[in-house]
Amino acid sequence: MRAKRCKPPCTPLIRGYHDGTLRPNQPITRAELVTVLTRALKLPPADNHPLPYADRDRIPRWALPAVKAATAHGLVNGRSDNRFAPNDKATRAEAVTILYRILRTLHNGQ
């Protein structure tokens, strides 16, 4: 499946891969999940927010702003070994936890 190109001022939530495909049947990685959700929420950048993850150097450059913003807003934490594990498949439990934190934040008006 090919990604449709979006013309400004449109900002697509899912931009697809460098080859123009979407790969809808492929599992989503933690970096991809966080990127899509921060785009959907239009979270402000947190460029100066330090990342506490031991594997922060493994976070892809395209996902770094999203991971920083999601971390700064308390939407994501590392795994038990202090890694973000950006290229690992996101589990349902992780996705639901992030969605719960988003809903809690929206409900509390933060």
CSV table of C-alpha atoms in Angstrom, one decimal:
chain,number,residue,atom,x,y,z
A,1,MET,CA,0.0,0.0,0.0
A,2,ARG,CA,1.4,3.4,-1.0
A,3,ALA,CA,1.2,6.5,1.2
A,4,LYS,CA,-0.8,9.4,-0.2
A,5,ARG,CA,1.2,12.6,-0.4
A,6,CYS,CA,-0.2,15.4,1.8
A,7,LYS,CA,0.2,19.0,0.6
A,8,PRO,CA,0.8,21.8,3.1
A,9,PRO,CA,-0.8,22.9,5.5
A,10,CYS,CA,-1.7,19.2,6.0
A,11,THR,CA,0.4,17.2,8.5
A,12,PRO,CA,-0.3,13.5,8.2
A,13,LEU,CA,-0.3,11.4,11.3
A,14,ILE,CA,1.2,8.5,9.4
A,15,ARG,CA,3.8,9.4,6.8
A,16,GLY,CA,4.9,6.0,5.7
A,17,TYR,CA,8.3,4.7,5.1
A,18,HIS,CA,11.1,6.2,2.9
A,19,ASP,CA,10.0,4.0,0.0
A,20,GLY,CA,6.5,5.5,0.1
A,21,THR,CA,4.8,2.4,1.5
A,22,LEU,CA,2.6,2.3,4.7
A,23,ARG,CA,2.9,-1.4,5.6
A,24,PRO,CA,-0.4,-1.6,7.5
A,25,ASN,CA,0.1,-5.3,8.4
A,26,GLN,CA,3.5,-4.8,9.9
A,27,PRO,CA,3.7,-4.4,13.7
A,28,ILE,CA,4.3,-0.9,14.9
A,29,THR,CA,7.5,-0.1,16.8
A,30,ARG,CA,7.6,1.9,20.0
A,31,ALA,CA,9.2,4.8,18.1
A,32,GLU,CA,6.5,4.8,15.5
A,33,LEU,CA,3.7,4.6,18.1
A,34,VAL,CA,5.0,7.5,20.0
A,35,THR,CA,5.5,9.6,16.9
A,36,VAL,CA,2.0,9.0,15.6
A,37,LEU,CA,0.4,9.8,19.0
A,38,THR,CA,2.5,13.0,19.5
A,39,ARG,CA,1.5,14.2,16.1
A,40,ALA,CA,-2.2,13.5,16.8
A,41,LEU,CA,-1.9,15.4,20.1
A,42,LYS,CA,0.1,18.2,18.5
A,43,LEU,CA,2.4,18.1,21.5
A,44,PRO,CA,4.8,21.1,21.7
A,45,PRO,CA,8.5,20.3,21.1
A,46,ALA,CA,10.6,19.5,24.1
A,47,ASP,CA,14.0,19.9,22.4
A,48,ASN,CA,15.9,20.6,25.6
A,49,HIS,CA,14.3,17.8,27.6
A,50,PRO,CA,17.0,15.3,28.6
A,51,LEU,CA,16.2,11.7,27.8
A,52,PRO,CA,16.9,9.3,30.7
A,53,TYR,CA,17.1,6.2,28.6
A,54,ALA,CA,20.3,4.1,28.4
A,55,ASP,CA,19.7,3.5,24.7
A,56,ARG,CA,18.8,7.1,23.7
A,57,ASP,CA,21.5,6.9,21.0
A,58,ARG,CA,19.4,4.2,19.3
A,59,ILE,CA,16.3,6.4,18.9
A,60,PRO,CA,16.0,7.2,15.2
A,61,ARG,CA,16.5,10.8,14.3
A,62,TRP,CA,13.0,11.2,12.9
A,63,ALA,CA,11.5,9.9,16.2
A,64,LEU,CA,13.7,11.9,18.6
A,65,PRO,CA,11.4,15.0,18.8
A,66,ALA,CA,8.4,12.8,19.5
A,67,VAL,CA,10.1,10.7,22.1
A,68,LYS,CA,11.4,13.9,23.9
A,69,ALA,CA,7.9,15.5,23.8
A,70,ALA,CA,6.2,12.3,25.0
A,71,THR,CA,8.7,11.8,27.8
A,72,ALA,CA,8.5,15.4,28.9
A,73,HIS,CA,4.7,15.2,29.1
A,74,GLY,CA,4.9,12.0,31.1
A,75,LEU,CA,3.2,9.8,28.4
A,76,VAL,CA,6.1,7.3,28.1
A,77,ASN,CA,8.6,5.7,30.3
A,78,GLY,CA,11.5,3.4,29.6
A,79,ARG,CA,11.2,-0.3,30.1
A,80,SER,CA,12.4,-1.9,33.4
A,81,ASP,CA,16.0,-1.9,32.3
A,82,ASN,CA,16.0,1.9,31.6
A,83,ARG,CA,15.8,1.5,27.9
A,84,PHE,CA,13.3,3.1,25.5
A,85,ALA,CA,13.7,0.2,23.0
A,86,PRO,CA,12.6,2.3,20.0
A,87,ASN,CA,12.8,-0.5,17.5
A,88,ASP,CA,11.0,-3.1,19.6
A,89,LYS,CA,7.4,-3.9,18.7
A,90,ALA,CA,4.9,-2.0,20.8
A,91,THR,CA,2.8,-4.2,22.9
A,92,ARG,CA,-1.0,-3.8,23.4
A,93,ALA,CA,-0.3,-3.1,27.1
A,94,GLU,CA,2.2,-0.3,26.2
A,95,ALA,CA,-0.3,1.3,23.7
A,96,VAL,CA,-3.1,1.2,26.2
A,97,THR,CA,-0.9,2.6,29.0
A,98,ILE,CA,0.0,5.6,26.8
A,99,LEU,CA,-3.6,6.1,25.8
A,100,TYR,CA,-4.7,6.0,29.4
A,101,ARG,CA,-2.1,8.6,30.3
A,102,ILE,CA,-3.3,10.8,27.4
A,103,LEU,CA,-6.9,10.5,28.5
A,104,ARG,CA,-6.0,11.2,32.1
A,105,THR,CA,-4.0,14.3,31.0
A,106,LEU,CA,-6.9,15.5,28.9
A,107,HIS,CA,-9.4,14.9,31.7
A,108,ASN,CA,-7.3,16.8,34.2
A,109,GLY,CA,-6.9,19.7,31.8
A,110,GLN,CA,-3.1,19.6,31.8
